[in-house]
Amino acid sequence: MKRDIADATSISKEDLAKLTKEANEEATPSRMKIMWGEFKADKPALVSLFLLVFFILFVIIASEFIDVPKMMETNIMGYYNKPFSSDYWLGADAGGRSIAKELVVGSRNSISIAIGLTIISSTFGICWGLVSGYFGGMVDLAMQRVYDFMMIIPMLMTIIVIVTIIPHYNAITLTLILSIFYWMGTSRLIRSRTLAESQKDYVAASKTSGTSNFKIIFREIMPNISSLIIVDTTLSFAENIGVETGLSFLGFGLPMGTPSLGTLIANANDPENITQYWWTWLPAAIEIIILCLSISYIGQVMRRTTNAAQRRGQDQK
Amino acid sequence: MSLIEINDLKVHYPIRGGFWNRIVDNVKAVDGVTFNIEAGETYGLVGESGSGKSTTAKAIIGLEKATAGTVMYNGKDVTKAENRRKLDYNRDVQMIFQDSLSSLNPRKRIEDVIAEPLRNFEHLDKEEEKLRVLQLLDIVGLDADALYKYPHQFSGGQRQRIGVARAVATHPKLIIADEPVSALDLSVQAQVLNFMKKIQRQFGISYLFISHDLGVVRHMCKNIAIMTRGRIVEVGTREDIYNNPMHIYTKRLLAAIPETNVNHREAHRKHRLEIEKIYQEQQATYYDQDGMAFPLVKVSPTHSVALPPELAKKFEQQSESKGVNV
Ligand SMILES: Nc1ncnc2c1ncn2[C@@H]1O[C@H](COP(=O)(O)OP(=O)(O)OP(=O)(O)O)[C@@H](O)[C@H]1O
Ligand SMILES: [Mg+2]
């Protein structure tokens, strides 16, 4: 029987090489190209993308040149210095610390935590959702009860309690603690798509082809919901910037002496600051608004990329 | 010995409900199905939509858990997952799906689609594997440049042939074809069916051919089982079923085959209405009080029918008296 198949065709090495080359030329341009086309068709999103990339690179690189402990020292001479002076571009706060420098380092801290939080919580949420949705039945039931349990915990209160109990924590432990509480939304979304995807015949075909469950989940199903994953991750990134900021604002975020966007905004807790010393909190507030707006613009473009009916770009094939 | 023996196979889906989400009832999608498939033959499984054909197929290949009954292959019960693993069962038994588009992963190139069973069961090196895939494409009449395309770049007929190529990749002994052509138009149907027949001759494959179209089944199958509401109501050779149908359900299915000869159309229509009337009248006698078919009774060595008890008794007496005479 085997011989029959071997006789059936023969193809020369050159033909094979030619085909391979052709294939590589056509290789996976589509999705990236479509996305780029969408960005070009939506100017605000394009501006947002550049702004965001530039800004993130800037704060990461610039904060390398800032001596943080020295920056955080109190400097009586700079007490509430007005902005736009040569020493203090954006003025100084009650401790005479430069707002501009604090803003750069604070943005770096806040954005790093948001990125870390997004990576950890999304990865976990995606895996949880995929496994739960794929296996269904008892596995799904058990995993969803864990989900329910996490949902009914009063999240903010628990985080505050944990942060208060733990004696020493830094940006990394804070990210880990937050990650415990921010994977549920993603997992539910991914689970519902996976449930639908698992019913499709290509999954059955993979099973009858002897492919393992693990491979089916991550190599067959996951690529098919990748667009959903990208969109969800982008949007949860915007959300996660708010998480750390809000917590620091309340005074339970990063430890004292570590600037973040939240601690800067917390300057607004003082009524005097709100009216007289606006420069202590306004730049950080504006920055957060711009960041979140940019990310949501980018998220919308990605959503459109995944949904052919909503596309605006020209070269959509 | 038969290639595969399906014995009293049952697949029941629980219906949950009520306050505690308990099992309140069962959908008896498959309820006691028995038949054997011989090596190299095409066995037809026919029935209307919702009669449990796909569920039977899935239970045989191991995609659906059997509630009861056995599927014997090489002396082992392959309804158990560990036996399937031990036998490398899916190397020998493959499936062609009803919906060709949904059965091909839209994110994978055709090369990867067809090579999937090869990678899992045969572990060839890259070059060999590519050659095998090319040969398979050639067998189903597709060009080599299909290798790097994605499923959506093909027509329905071509996609179904890709499905056929994947199913034959590991040289299986049995291919379960679940309505492989019902989504295709007539000319393409013939094309795909002919490929399937050609491959059968070439490799000596058996098919379990599932369809609701008796015309197609006649073209493909030597032995046929008619299924309704999860049970088989009539089993026999092609001649038994087409020339001597005995269950009213079979008669009704046969009457529903469209008549191609224009001159006979009117007569055909009359015949169909007549059968429909008889069906409505006798429906109650041919199914028990739960609406299920009766057990099968042998009416000839090759032909069994789920006759109502009175008729069944008559046949038993007949065959007994014949037995005495001989
Ligand atoms: N997962 C499930 N849960 C509950 N009931 C199901 C499930 N799958 C199938 N059924 C029921 O089992 C019965 C048989 O379904 P099946 O898919 O086997 O029909 P079929 O003969 O293949 O029909 P078709 O010709 O339309 O493909 C149907 O009544 C269906 O509603
Ligand atoms: Mg079906």
PDB file of C-alpha atoms in Angstrom, chain B residues 100 140 142 154-164 180 183-185 188-189 191-192 195:
ATOM      1  CA  SER B 100     -15.297  21.173   5.159  1.00  0.00           C
ATOM      2  CA  VAL B 140      -7.033  14.114  -4.624  1.00  0.00           C
ATOM      3  CA  LEU B 142      -4.926  19.336  -6.291  1.00  0.00           C
ATOM      4  CA  PHE B 154     -10.288  27.075  -1.862  1.00  0.00           C
ATOM      5  CA  SER B 155     -13.727  26.195  -3.169  1.00  0.00           C
ATOM      6  CA  GLY B 156     -15.992  23.908  -1.183  1.00  0.00           C
ATOM      7  CA  GLY B 157     -15.213  20.910  -3.355  1.00  0.00           C
ATOM      8  CA  GLN B 158     -11.485  21.502  -3.122  1.00  0.00           C
ATOM      9  CA  ARG B 159     -11.712  21.864   0.630  1.00  0.00           C
ATOM     10  CA  GLN B 160     -13.579  18.615   0.937  1.00  0.00           C
ATOM     11  CA  ARG B 161     -10.838  16.958  -1.097  1.00  0.00           C
ATOM     12  CA  ILE B 162      -8.270  18.397   1.292  1.00  0.00           C
ATOM     13  CA  GLY B 163     -10.309  16.763   4.052  1.00  0.00           C
ATOM     14  CA  VAL B 164     -10.112  13.486   2.156  1.00  0.00           C
ATOM     15  CA  PRO B 180     -18.957  14.307   3.024  1.00  0.00           C
ATOM     16  CA  ALA B 183     -22.752  20.689   1.404  1.00  0.00           C
ATOM     17  CA  LEU B 184     -21.650  20.465  -2.237  1.00  0.00           C
ATOM     18  CA  ASP B 185     -23.526  20.923  -5.487  1.00  0.00           C
ATOM     19  CA  VAL B 188     -18.839  18.551  -7.307  1.00  0.00           C
ATOM     20  CA  GLN B 189     -20.521  15.782  -5.308  1.00  0.00           C
ATOM     21  CA  GLN B 191     -16.208  14.513  -8.267  1.00  0.00           C
ATOM     22  CA  VAL B 192     -15.531  14.038  -4.565  1.00  0.00           C
ATOM     23  CA  PHE B 195     -12.109  10.431  -5.606  1.00  0.00           C
TER      24      PHE B 195
END
